[in-house]
Amino acid sequence: MFKHSQLETVKAWLAQPAHAAMPLHARIQRAIRQLILDGALDRGKPLPASRALARSLGVSRDTVETAYAQLHAEGFIDRRIGSGSFVAQMTEFSPMRHPTPRNMAQRRQASDLSNRGSAVFGSGGVRELLSPRPFAHGIPETRSFPLHLWERLERQILKETGTSVLLHGDPQGTEPLRRAIADYVNLERGARATADRVLVLTSSQQALTLCATMLLDPGDRIFIEDPAYYGARKAFNAAGLECVPVCLDRQGLSVGQIMDEPQRAKAVFLTPSHQFPTGATLALDRRLALIEWAARYETWIIEDDYDSEFRYAGKPTACVQGLDPHERTIYIGTFTKSLFPGLRIGYAVLPPQLVQPMTVARTLLDGHSAPLAQLTLARFMEGGHFGAHIRAMRAIYAERLDALVGLVRKHLSDFVEPRVPIGGLQMPCLLTGELSERVAIDAGRRVGIELLGLSALHADGNGKAGFLMGFAAYTPAEIEIAIRKLAHALRAAAKP
């Protein structure tokens, strides 16, 4: 018979929710197989009679017989008429008698990776909340998205294209969507784009990874805003680049630091329209200076225009790419913020000489974006629905920002000072009291509130303490409930 611990292992397999889709006999067979692989059942050891094991597990004898038959077919056990079932005498397999401790497995995992693989794994990746809760940043309102309209347009595409839309797509992106994107960024962002210069991707993060690997070599230097978007820094670090932090002021990136740097970098990354996370807008004279710097030294400007559609005060400034006559700027955009995250469509407007290399590179990552989603989005844009949706959301987000500002000043004035942005989907708040950033974030998390700390977005991790508060995905009523919870949590955390 099995030892008690072995029997409990088999019972655990039966009860494990992750195995619920497996038939009972498969769960029993897998559990016994794992006992053999782990060395918990020695070679030649007899197994319980099928009737006895069935009784112990509360299953039918036929179920155990089926499990034993599969183990026998796979060579894990021998079955002898009149004698029973035994663990097979396997000559080419030496079972691991002592399971690898978790920390040892982690060390082996790290040693099995390349230097770049270790850097990618060590970065932790970029993780998003599957079910967003206040005040997760960068998440748009999706509950009011015109789903019926989207479904109608999708049905139109399917009716027109038939099964051809189910085949592989153009790795550069479908021509209708590339044309719609070019028209949009030219009109709304002052870009210099044509359909043949647009590369449709799954996200802005994919665009950053492509830039890091296709434009720079490991060890090359890249200027990056400080503080900066964490996804960009992680992509550049994972590619083995040396990220050189450049400080900010109220007019955005301090371009003078780049001009004065004796060791030139091969690229600069910036979010000029709405700097992440400060919200600053890069001044025109600084944009022009960067363009001339890139042309003079044949370097690259990587411009992430991640949520420029949503501006609540003043007139939007033209994107850097549209001001660059030298074609040294890569313009990156995404529909994750403007429409919905599940769409998984972003894009890059590229200098002509980069279109073919970047398109070839993306075929090694994921081939192409889904044609049906691309064609539906193109129809959505061509019909004027995208513009209408942006205008509607801009009004809603402005109202929610006003609600957040008022509630923060009313309930959190003892702890934070809000920095009201002129655009975007989140508001930075600086801590003003004795409460540390880590304590504030942990206090919020205990009551179901998500805050992104500001200090970790700095290169040295020691920037001004505070956090980002996303507001776009939450109604004023939801914001008020969450603010009251957060205020209570912070007061409790502040007590000696």
Tab-separated table of C-alpha atoms in Angstrom:
chain	number	residue	atom	x	y	z
A	1	MET	CA	0.000	0.000	0.000
A	2	PHE	CA	0.942	3.657	-0.340
A	3	LYS	CA	2.350	5.497	2.617
A	4	HIS	CA	-0.015	8.038	4.121
A	5	SER	CA	1.865	10.963	2.529
A	6	GLN	CA	1.762	9.312	-0.893
A	7	LEU	CA	-1.951	8.683	-0.631
A	8	GLU	CA	-2.483	12.314	0.406
A	9	THR	CA	-0.524	13.463	-2.658
A	10	VAL	CA	-2.868	11.530	-4.925
A	11	LYS	CA	-5.907	12.940	-3.098
A	12	ALA	CA	-4.492	16.451	-3.485
A	13	TRP	CA	-4.283	15.967	-7.250
A	14	LEU	CA	-7.937	14.943	-7.286
A	15	ALA	CA	-8.968	18.030	-5.298
A	16	GLN	CA	-6.755	20.586	-7.073
A	17	PRO	CA	-8.987	23.123	-8.903
A	18	ALA	CA	-6.343	23.531	-11.623
A	19	HIS	CA	-6.844	19.868	-12.533
A	20	ALA	CA	-10.643	19.979	-12.510
A	21	ALA	CA	-10.884	19.720	-16.296
A	22	MET	CA	-9.039	16.376	-16.284
A	23	PRO	CA	-10.964	13.103	-15.973
A	24	LEU	CA	-10.523	11.346	-12.628
A	25	HIS	CA	-8.412	8.559	-14.097
A	26	ALA	CA	-6.038	11.121	-15.668
A	27	ARG	CA	-5.573	12.897	-12.323
A	28	ILE	CA	-4.778	9.630	-10.569
A	29	GLN	CA	-2.391	8.605	-13.345
A	30	ARG	CA	-0.587	11.990	-13.275
A	31	ALA	CA	-0.260	11.915	-9.481
A	32	ILE	CA	1.272	8.425	-9.437
A	33	ARG	CA	3.536	9.293	-12.358
A	34	GLN	CA	4.826	12.338	-10.451
A	35	LEU	CA	5.512	10.213	-7.361
A	36	ILE	CA	7.626	7.944	-9.559
A	37	LEU	CA	9.449	10.845	-11.231
A	38	ASP	CA	10.214	12.414	-7.836
A	39	GLY	CA	11.632	9.148	-6.545
A	40	ALA	CA	8.936	8.852	-3.893
A	41	LEU	CA	8.074	5.420	-5.321
A	42	ASP	CA	11.195	3.279	-5.810
A	43	ARG	CA	11.752	1.029	-8.791
A	44	GLY	CA	10.154	-2.371	-8.246
A	45	LYS	CA	7.899	-1.086	-5.464
A	46	PRO	CA	4.403	-2.627	-5.541
A	47	LEU	CA	1.413	-0.359	-6.064
A	48	PRO	CA	-1.855	-0.784	-4.146
A	49	ALA	CA	-4.377	-3.182	-5.624
A	50	SER	CA	-6.834	-1.279	-7.813
A	51	ARG	CA	-9.768	-2.235	-5.574
A	52	ALA	CA	-8.000	-1.040	-2.405
A	53	LEU	CA	-6.841	2.246	-3.983
A	54	ALA	CA	-10.321	2.890	-5.363
A	55	ARG	CA	-11.767	2.452	-1.890
A	56	SER	CA	-9.201	4.827	-0.343
A	57	LEU	CA	-9.852	7.498	-2.976
A	58	GLY	CA	-13.615	7.095	-3.102
A	59	VAL	CA	-13.690	6.330	-6.832
A	60	SER	CA	-14.686	3.316	-8.900
A	61	ARG	CA	-12.297	0.448	-9.488
A	62	ASP	CA	-12.617	0.993	-13.258
A	63	THR	CA	-11.235	4.515	-12.792
A	64	VAL	CA	-8.115	3.195	-11.059
A	65	GLU	CA	-7.758	0.398	-13.616
A	66	THR	CA	-7.812	2.984	-16.432
A	67	ALA	CA	-5.118	5.003	-14.660
A	68	TYR	CA	-2.941	1.915	-14.175
A	69	ALA	CA	-3.424	0.924	-17.814
A	70	GLN	CA	-2.147	4.327	-18.970
A	71	LEU	CA	0.864	4.145	-16.644
A	72	HIS	CA	1.630	0.695	-18.011
A	73	ALA	CA	1.327	1.908	-21.614
A	74	GLU	CA	3.767	4.745	-20.880
A	75	GLY	CA	6.267	2.348	-19.323
A	76	PHE	CA	6.061	3.659	-15.776
A	77	ILE	CA	4.690	0.447	-14.223
A	78	ASP	CA	4.746	-3.288	-14.916
A	79	ARG	CA	1.628	-5.387	-14.489
A	80	ARG	CA	1.992	-9.070	-13.623
A	81	ILE	CA	-0.961	-11.398	-13.725
A	82	GLY	CA	-1.604	-12.788	-10.283
A	83	SER	CA	1.006	-10.562	-8.634
A	84	GLY	CA	-0.235	-6.987	-9.140
A	85	SER	CA	1.313	-3.728	-10.385
A	86	PHE	CA	4.883	-2.545	-9.723
A	87	VAL	CA	6.992	0.514	-10.497
A	88	ALA	CA	8.953	-0.349	-13.651
A	89	GLN	CA	12.699	-1.099	-13.558
A	90	MET	CA	13.703	1.874	-15.725
A	91	THR	CA	17.356	1.669	-16.749
A	92	GLU	CA	17.696	5.023	-18.537
A	93	PHE	CA	15.980	7.156	-15.967
A	94	SER	CA	17.299	8.095	-12.565
A	95	PRO	CA	14.529	9.641	-10.488
A	96	MET	CA	15.244	12.851	-8.635
A	97	ARG	CA	15.015	11.638	-5.068
A	98	HIS	CA	15.121	15.068	-3.468
A	99	PRO	CA	12.893	17.753	-4.996
A	100	THR	CA	14.815	20.891	-5.857
A	101	PRO	CA	14.316	23.588	-3.203
A	102	ARG	CA	12.570	26.701	-4.490
A	103	ASN	CA	15.590	28.971	-4.049
A	104	MET	CA	17.795	26.463	-5.863
A	105	ALA	CA	15.295	26.348	-8.725
A	106	GLN	CA	15.401	30.127	-8.955
A	107	ARG	CA	19.208	30.105	-9.076
A	108	ARG	CA	19.132	27.482	-11.819
A	109	GLN	CA	16.502	29.500	-13.665
A	110	ALA	CA	18.749	32.575	-13.639
A	111	SER	CA	21.876	30.634	-14.657
A	112	ASP	CA	20.040	29.068	-17.597
A	113	LEU	CA	19.351	32.469	-19.163
A	114	SER	CA	21.518	34.642	-21.369
A	115	ASN	CA	22.687	38.017	-20.095
A	116	ARG	CA	19.869	39.682	-21.989
A	117	GLY	CA	17.411	37.031	-20.809
A	118	SER	CA	18.452	37.642	-17.211
A	119	ALA	CA	17.990	41.383	-17.693
A	120	VAL	CA	14.522	40.882	-19.156
A	121	PHE	CA	13.494	38.514	-16.373
A	122	GLY	CA	15.068	40.681	-13.682
A	123	SER	CA	13.123	43.735	-14.853
A	124	GLY	CA	9.886	42.117	-13.738
A	125	GLY	CA	8.275	43.060	-17.023
A	126	VAL	CA	5.370	45.467	-17.365
A	127	ARG	CA	2.295	44.155	-15.613
A	128	GLU	CA	-1.191	45.618	-15.777
A	129	LEU	CA	-4.116	44.988	-13.451
A	130	LEU	CA	-6.613	42.612	-15.055
A	131	SER	CA	-9.399	44.135	-12.967
A	132	PRO	CA	-8.442	47.782	-12.419
A	133	ARG	CA	-9.236	49.442	-9.125
A	134	PRO	CA	-8.917	53.085	-8.121
A	135	PHE	CA	-6.521	54.746	-8.693
A	136	ALA	CA	-4.673	52.571	-11.208
A	137	HIS	CA	-3.105	54.884	-13.775
A	138	GLY	CA	-3.336	54.947	-17.567
A	139	ILE	CA	-6.648	53.086	-17.828
A	140	PRO	CA	-9.415	54.595	-19.969
A	141	GLU	CA	-13.145	54.404	-19.409
A	142	THR	CA	-14.348	51.245	-21.176
A	143	ARG	CA	-17.872	50.838	-19.804
A	144	SER	CA	-19.218	53.545	-22.103
A	145	PHE	CA	-17.391	52.352	-25.223
A	146	PRO	CA	-19.833	52.011	-28.178
A	147	LEU	CA	-19.694	48.238	-28.383
A	148	HIS	CA	-22.801	47.904	-30.573
A	149	LEU	CA	-21.262	50.234	-33.143
A	150	TRP	CA	-17.967	48.330	-33.031
A	151	GLU	CA	-19.794	45.013	-33.482
A	152	ARG	CA	-21.750	46.394	-36.439
A	153	LEU	CA	-18.564	47.570	-38.142
A	154	GLU	CA	-16.912	44.213	-37.457
A	155	ARG	CA	-19.847	42.408	-39.072
A	156	GLN	CA	-19.517	44.682	-42.094
A	157	ILE	CA	-15.848	43.742	-42.442
A	158	LEU	CA	-16.613	40.034	-42.142
A	159	LYS	CA	-19.379	40.262	-44.726
A	160	GLU	CA	-17.090	42.082	-47.172
A	161	THR	CA	-13.933	40.029	-46.663
A	162	GLY	CA	-15.272	36.588	-45.819
A	163	THR	CA	-12.717	34.066	-44.662
A	164	SER	CA	-9.790	35.972	-46.163
A	165	VAL	CA	-9.632	38.068	-42.988
A	166	LEU	CA	-8.814	34.869	-41.088
A	167	LEU	CA	-5.521	34.428	-42.925
A	168	HIS	CA	-2.120	35.986	-42.240
A	169	GLY	CA	-1.969	39.741	-42.497
A	170	ASP	CA	0.556	42.247	-43.800
A	171	PRO	CA	3.326	42.490	-41.158
A	172	GLN	CA	3.419	46.260	-41.676
A	173	GLY	CA	-0.316	46.486	-41.021
A	174	THR	CA	-3.401	46.619	-43.231
A	175	GLU	CA	-3.308	49.475	-45.728
A	176	PRO	CA	-6.688	50.990	-44.652
A	177	LEU	CA	-5.556	51.282	-41.033
A	178	ARG	CA	-2.139	52.675	-41.940
A	179	ARG	CA	-3.849	55.287	-44.096
A	180	ALA	CA	-6.323	56.156	-41.320
A	181	ILE	CA	-3.516	56.495	-38.765
A	182	ALA	CA	-1.485	58.721	-41.095
A	183	ASP	CA	-4.488	60.970	-41.730
A	184	TYR	CA	-5.224	61.197	-38.014
A	185	VAL	CA	-1.733	62.051	-36.783
A	186	ASN	CA	-1.255	64.567	-39.601
A	187	LEU	CA	-4.493	66.378	-38.767
A	188	GLU	CA	-4.544	66.124	-34.983
A	189	ARG	CA	-0.866	65.945	-34.046
A	190	GLY	CA	0.799	67.909	-36.835
A	191	ALA	CA	2.831	64.886	-37.946
A	192	ARG	CA	4.490	64.276	-41.315
A	193	ALA	CA	3.131	60.808	-42.020
A	194	THR	CA	2.123	58.727	-45.009
A	195	ALA	CA	0.567	55.277	-44.985
A	196	ASP	CA	3.776	53.672	-46.227
A	197	ARG	CA	5.674	55.018	-43.187
A	198	VAL	CA	3.270	53.610	-40.588
A	199	LEU	CA	4.069	50.311	-38.884
A	200	VAL	CA	1.114	48.779	-37.014
A	201	LEU	CA	2.166	46.975	-33.833
A	202	THR	CA	0.510	45.430	-30.801
A	203	SER	CA	1.523	48.216	-28.414
A	204	SER	CA	3.813	51.140	-27.756
A	205	GLN	CA	5.844	48.767	-25.565
A	206	GLN	CA	6.573	46.633	-28.609
A	207	ALA	CA	7.658	49.749	-30.481
A	208	LEU	CA	10.079	50.661	-27.674
A	209	THR	CA	11.556	47.160	-27.714
A	210	LEU	CA	12.032	47.327	-31.474
A	211	CYS	CA	13.775	50.689	-31.203
A	212	ALA	CA	16.051	49.420	-28.443
A	213	THR	CA	17.156	46.357	-30.390
A	214	MET	CA	17.194	47.703	-33.939
A	215	LEU	CA	18.737	51.152	-33.447
A	216	LEU	CA	21.233	50.566	-30.656
A	217	ASP	CA	23.746	47.928	-29.586
A	218	PRO	CA	24.323	46.632	-26.038
A	219	GLY	CA	26.438	49.183	-24.196
A	220	ASP	CA	25.239	52.138	-26.287
A	221	ARG	CA	24.005	55.186	-24.387
A	222	ILE	CA	20.498	56.606	-24.576
A	223	PHE	CA	19.300	59.813	-22.930
A	224	ILE	CA	16.077	59.258	-20.997
A	225	GLU	CA	13.843	61.587	-19.020
A	226	ASP	CA	14.212	61.485	-15.251
A	227	PRO	CA	11.676	60.599	-13.952
A	228	ALA	CA	10.582	58.420	-16.851
A	229	TYR	CA	7.984	55.922	-17.956
A	230	TYR	CA	9.016	52.641	-16.335
A	231	GLY	CA	8.189	50.553	-19.422
A	232	ALA	CA	10.698	52.495	-21.509
A	233	ARG	CA	13.490	52.217	-18.960
A	234	LYS	CA	12.872	48.484	-18.595
A	235	ALA	CA	12.913	47.956	-22.368
A	236	PHE	CA	16.196	49.853	-22.726
A	237	ASN	CA	17.840	48.179	-19.740
A	238	ALA	CA	16.796	44.750	-20.995
A	239	ALA	CA	18.451	45.527	-24.340
A	240	GLY	CA	21.719	46.213	-22.510
A	241	LEU	CA	21.678	49.965	-23.117
A	242	GLU	CA	23.162	52.539	-20.764
A	243	CYS	CA	20.321	54.828	-19.752
A	244	VAL	CA	21.603	58.345	-19.048
A	245	PRO	CA	19.041	60.263	-16.950
A	246	VAL	CA	18.249	63.845	-17.947
A	247	CYS	CA	16.481	66.016	-15.405
A	248	LEU	CA	13.260	67.949	-16.011
A	249	ASP	CA	11.857	71.341	-15.155
A	250	ARG	CA	8.518	73.048	-15.845
A	251	GLN	CA	9.385	73.252	-19.558
A	252	GLY	CA	10.167	69.578	-19.856
A	253	LEU	CA	13.471	67.878	-20.621
A	254	SER	CA	16.583	69.938	-19.818
A	255	VAL	CA	18.006	69.903	-23.309
A	256	GLY	CA	21.091	71.843	-22.214
A	257	GLN	CA	22.292	68.790	-20.309
A	258	ILE	CA	22.214	66.813	-23.562
A	259	MET	CA	24.068	69.495	-25.480
A	260	ASP	CA	26.761	69.767	-22.803
A	261	GLU	CA	27.273	66.016	-22.394
A	262	PRO	CA	30.795	65.172	-23.624
A	263	GLN	CA	29.898	61.519	-24.183
A	264	ARG	CA	27.150	61.624	-26.761
A	265	ALA	CA	24.328	59.111	-26.768
A	266	LYS	CA	22.888	57.451	-29.862
A	267	ALA	CA	19.274	58.280	-29.018
A	268	VAL	CA	16.992	60.204	-26.695
A	269	PHE	CA	13.652	59.000	-25.377
A	270	LEU	CA	11.011	61.548	-24.437
A	271	THR	CA	7.284	62.062	-23.853
A	272	PRO	CA	7.158	65.701	-24.992
A	273	SER	CA	3.421	66.359	-25.235
A	274	HIS	CA	2.589	65.136	-21.732
A	275	GLN	CA	5.633	64.004	-19.811
A	276	PHE	CA	5.200	60.847	-17.765
A	277	PRO	CA	4.753	61.231	-14.826
A	278	THR	CA	5.109	65.012	-14.259
A	279	GLY	CA	2.728	66.148	-17.001
A	280	ALA	CA	5.159	68.817	-18.275
A	281	THR	CA	5.059	69.878	-21.942
A	282	LEU	CA	8.376	70.217	-23.742
A	283	ALA	CA	8.907	73.825	-24.847
A	284	LEU	CA	9.112	74.564	-28.572
A	285	ASP	CA	12.670	75.922	-28.469
A	286	ARG	CA	13.816	72.720	-26.757
A	287	ARG	CA	12.066	70.583	-29.369
A	288	LEU	CA	13.849	72.442	-32.134
A	289	ALA	CA	17.191	72.158	-30.331
A	290	LEU	CA	16.757	68.372	-30.005
A	291	ILE	CA	15.901	68.072	-33.680
A	292	GLU	CA	19.086	69.915	-34.670
A	293	TRP	CA	21.144	67.848	-32.210
A	294	ALA	CA	19.804	64.599	-33.708
A	295	ALA	CA	20.521	65.778	-37.242
A	296	ARG	CA	24.035	66.990	-36.429
A	297	TYR	CA	25.153	63.797	-34.717
A	298	GLU	CA	22.920	61.353	-36.635
A	299	THR	CA	21.198	60.166	-33.491
A	300	TRP	CA	17.560	59.192	-32.971
A	301	ILE	CA	14.644	60.836	-31.189
A	302	ILE	CA	12.156	58.288	-29.844
A	303	GLU	CA	8.914	60.189	-29.212
A	304	ASP	CA	6.195	58.470	-27.180
A	305	ASP	CA	2.901	60.352	-27.634
A	306	TYR	CA	0.994	58.041	-25.330
A	307	ASP	CA	-2.137	60.031	-24.325
A	308	SER	CA	-1.943	63.302	-26.224
A	309	GLU	CA	-5.619	63.069	-27.275
A	310	PHE	CA	-6.721	64.123	-23.822
A	311	ARG	CA	-5.826	67.739	-23.101
A	312	TYR	CA	-8.040	69.841	-20.857
A	313	ALA	CA	-6.377	73.269	-20.920
A	314	GLY	CA	-4.569	75.263	-23.588
A	315	LYS	CA	-3.889	74.314	-27.181
A	316	PRO	CA	-2.012	71.102	-28.025
A	317	THR	CA	1.498	71.478	-29.382
A	318	ALA	CA	2.644	69.790	-32.575
A	319	CYS	CA	4.532	66.540	-32.132
A	320	VAL	CA	8.317	66.569	-32.508
A	321	GLN	CA	8.123	64.280	-35.536
A	322	GLY	CA	6.096	66.856	-37.433
A	323	LEU	CA	8.761	69.516	-36.807
A	324	ASP	CA	11.675	67.305	-37.859
A	325	PRO	CA	12.704	67.874	-41.499
A	326	HIS	CA	15.723	65.587	-41.091
A	327	GLU	CA	13.672	62.422	-40.433
A	328	ARG	CA	15.514	61.385	-37.283
A	329	THR	CA	12.351	60.978	-35.159
A	330	ILE	CA	10.405	57.782	-34.475
A	331	TYR	CA	6.852	58.671	-33.437
A	332	ILE	CA	5.057	56.102	-31.252
A	333	GLY	CA	1.327	56.016	-30.550
A	334	THR	CA	-1.226	53.585	-29.169
A	335	PHE	CA	-4.980	53.003	-29.042
A	336	THR	CA	-4.701	51.434	-25.586
A	337	LYS	CA	-5.401	54.762	-23.887
A	338	SER	CA	-7.721	56.325	-26.456
A	339	LEU	CA	-9.996	53.293	-26.962
A	340	PHE	CA	-9.483	50.187	-24.820
A	341	PRO	CA	-6.500	48.081	-23.644
A	342	GLY	CA	-7.837	44.807	-25.038
A	343	LEU	CA	-7.590	46.118	-28.613
A	344	ARG	CA	-3.798	45.570	-28.590
A	345	ILE	CA	-3.024	47.945	-31.443
A	346	GLY	CA	-0.238	50.506	-31.378
A	347	TYR	CA	1.857	52.011	-34.141
A	348	ALA	CA	5.039	53.799	-35.093
A	349	VAL	CA	5.547	56.449	-37.754
A	350	LEU	CA	9.039	55.766	-39.069
A	351	PRO	CA	11.659	57.536	-41.155
A	352	PRO	CA	11.571	55.955	-44.641
A	353	GLN	CA	14.896	54.158	-44.196
A	354	LEU	CA	13.616	52.316	-41.097
A	355	VAL	CA	10.316	50.995	-42.455
A	356	GLN	CA	11.631	47.804	-44.034
A	357	PRO	CA	14.126	46.880	-41.248
A	358	MET	CA	11.525	47.461	-38.520
A	359	THR	CA	8.874	45.496	-40.419
A	360	VAL	CA	11.227	42.549	-40.866
A	361	ALA	CA	12.120	42.704	-37.159
A	362	ARG	CA	8.502	42.624	-36.036
A	363	THR	CA	7.933	39.427	-38.067
A	364	LEU	CA	10.345	37.747	-35.667
A	365	LEU	CA	8.303	38.883	-32.670
A	366	ASP	CA	4.699	38.119	-33.571
A	367	GLY	CA	4.299	38.154	-37.350
A	368	HIS	CA	1.465	40.667	-37.601
A	369	SER	CA	-1.463	42.187	-35.758
A	370	ALA	CA	-4.929	40.636	-36.143
A	371	PRO	CA	-6.392	41.771	-39.508
A	372	LEU	CA	-10.021	41.791	-38.326
A	373	ALA	CA	-9.308	44.190	-35.455
A	374	GLN	CA	-7.223	46.407	-37.739
A	375	LEU	CA	-9.891	46.658	-40.430
A	376	THR	CA	-12.612	47.316	-37.857
A	377	LEU	CA	-10.538	50.078	-36.309
A	378	ALA	CA	-9.864	51.580	-39.737
A	379	ARG	CA	-13.617	51.657	-40.452
A	380	PHE	CA	-14.209	53.166	-36.993
A	381	MET	CA	-11.739	55.965	-37.771
A	382	GLU	CA	-12.870	56.539	-41.347
A	383	GLY	CA	-16.484	56.974	-40.230
A	384	GLY	CA	-15.594	59.746	-37.791
A	385	HIS	CA	-16.443	57.580	-34.788
A	386	PHE	CA	-12.939	57.727	-33.345
A	387	GLY	CA	-12.952	61.516	-33.258
A	388	ALA	CA	-16.431	61.573	-31.743
A	389	HIS	CA	-15.386	59.090	-29.069
A	390	ILE	CA	-12.296	61.121	-28.193
A	391	ARG	CA	-14.339	64.309	-27.844
A	392	ALA	CA	-16.868	62.580	-25.607
A	393	MET	CA	-14.188	61.006	-23.440
A	394	ARG	CA	-12.277	64.292	-23.166
A	395	ALA	CA	-15.341	65.939	-21.596
A	396	ILE	CA	-15.915	62.992	-19.249
A	397	TYR	CA	-12.283	62.857	-18.169
A	398	ALA	CA	-12.167	66.607	-17.536
A	399	GLU	CA	-15.162	66.248	-15.221
A	400	ARG	CA	-13.530	63.347	-13.399
A	401	LEU	CA	-10.263	65.230	-13.014
A	402	ASP	CA	-12.119	68.167	-11.474
A	403	ALA	CA	-13.855	65.783	-9.075
A	404	LEU	CA	-10.566	64.164	-8.088
A	405	VAL	CA	-8.815	67.490	-7.496
A	406	GLY	CA	-11.639	68.750	-5.294
A	407	LEU	CA	-11.833	65.549	-3.268
A	408	VAL	CA	-8.064	65.332	-2.777
A	409	ARG	CA	-7.964	68.908	-1.515
A	410	LYS	CA	-10.911	68.253	0.776
A	411	HIS	CA	-9.928	64.899	2.271
A	412	LEU	CA	-6.173	64.446	1.709
A	413	SER	CA	-4.797	67.950	2.259
A	414	ASP	CA	-2.935	66.797	5.390
A	415	PHE	CA	-0.961	64.305	3.354
A	416	VAL	CA	-0.525	65.362	-0.278
A	417	GLU	CA	-0.340	68.294	-2.636
A	418	PRO	CA	-1.995	67.629	-6.021
A	419	ARG	CA	-0.213	68.733	-9.194
A	420	VAL	CA	-3.158	69.306	-11.503
A	421	PRO	CA	-2.278	68.188	-15.049
A	422	ILE	CA	-3.406	69.889	-18.245
A	423	GLY	CA	-4.032	66.528	-19.851
A	424	GLY	CA	-3.694	62.780	-19.573
A	425	LEU	CA	-5.374	60.099	-17.513
A	426	GLN	CA	-3.643	60.512	-14.149
A	427	MET	CA	-2.666	63.177	-11.637
A	428	PRO	CA	0.605	63.269	-9.664
A	429	CYS	CA	0.405	64.054	-5.952
A	430	LEU	CA	3.415	64.939	-3.785
A	431	LEU	CA	3.516	63.821	-0.162
A	432	THR	CA	3.808	66.782	2.205
A	433	GLY	CA	3.636	65.212	5.657
A	434	GLU	CA	5.705	62.712	7.595
A	435	LEU	CA	4.148	59.700	5.894
A	436	SER	CA	6.575	57.823	3.644
A	437	GLU	CA	5.676	56.856	0.097
A	438	ARG	CA	5.923	53.139	0.834
A	439	VAL	CA	3.666	53.424	3.885
A	440	ALA	CA	1.101	55.423	1.906
A	441	ILE	CA	1.044	52.940	-0.980
A	442	ASP	CA	0.757	49.942	1.351
A	443	ALA	CA	-2.012	51.637	3.329
A	444	GLY	CA	-3.966	52.225	0.146
A	445	ARG	CA	-3.469	48.677	-1.070
A	446	ARG	CA	-4.871	47.301	2.188
A	447	VAL	CA	-8.199	48.978	1.414
A	448	GLY	CA	-8.231	48.033	-2.279
A	449	ILE	CA	-6.659	51.205	-3.692
A	450	GLU	CA	-3.793	51.135	-6.181
A	451	LEU	CA	-1.211	53.943	-6.253
A	452	LEU	CA	1.953	54.179	-8.359
A	453	GLY	CA	4.874	55.614	-6.393
A	454	LEU	CA	6.749	58.519	-7.968
A	455	SER	CA	10.186	58.077	-6.411
A	456	ALA	CA	10.818	54.725	-8.140
A	457	LEU	CA	10.330	56.408	-11.530
A	458	HIS	CA	13.586	58.296	-10.986
A	459	ALA	CA	16.845	56.731	-12.104
A	460	ASP	CA	18.229	56.584	-8.561
A	461	GLY	CA	14.874	55.738	-6.994
A	462	ASN	CA	15.136	58.761	-4.704
A	463	GLY	CA	12.906	61.338	-6.342
A	464	LYS	CA	10.264	63.371	-4.582
A	465	ALA	CA	7.907	61.124	-2.652
A	466	GLY	CA	4.378	60.894	-3.950
A	467	PHE	CA	2.119	58.858	-6.170
A	468	LEU	CA	0.064	58.915	-9.360
A	469	MET	CA	-3.711	58.778	-9.172
A	470	GLY	CA	-5.507	57.561	-12.282
A	471	PHE	CA	-8.989	59.017	-12.692
A	472	ALA	CA	-10.227	58.248	-16.224
A	473	ALA	CA	-11.763	54.829	-15.542
A	474	TYR	CA	-13.713	55.832	-12.431
A	475	THR	CA	-16.922	57.826	-12.033
A	476	PRO	CA	-17.031	60.814	-9.647
A	477	ALA	CA	-19.032	58.689	-7.201
A	478	GLU	CA	-16.440	55.908	-7.341
A	479	ILE	CA	-13.652	58.454	-6.924
A	480	GLU	CA	-15.307	59.909	-3.821
A	481	ILE	CA	-15.751	56.484	-2.194
A	482	ALA	CA	-12.120	55.602	-2.921
A	483	ILE	CA	-10.795	58.955	-1.660
A	484	ARG	CA	-12.646	58.548	1.627
A	485	LYS	CA	-11.210	55.032	2.012
A	486	LEU	CA	-7.725	56.290	1.247
A	487	ALA	CA	-8.040	59.202	3.673
A	488	HIS	CA	-9.111	56.846	6.452
A	489	ALA	CA	-6.253	54.448	5.616
A	490	LEU	CA	-3.636	57.239	5.596
A	491	ARG	CA	-4.871	58.648	8.905
A	492	ALA	CA	-4.630	55.196	10.435
A	493	ALA	CA	-1.116	54.711	9.041
A	494	ALA	CA	-0.016	58.100	10.359
A	495	LYS	CA	-0.955	57.317	13.959
A	496	PRO	CA	2.112	56.609	16.176
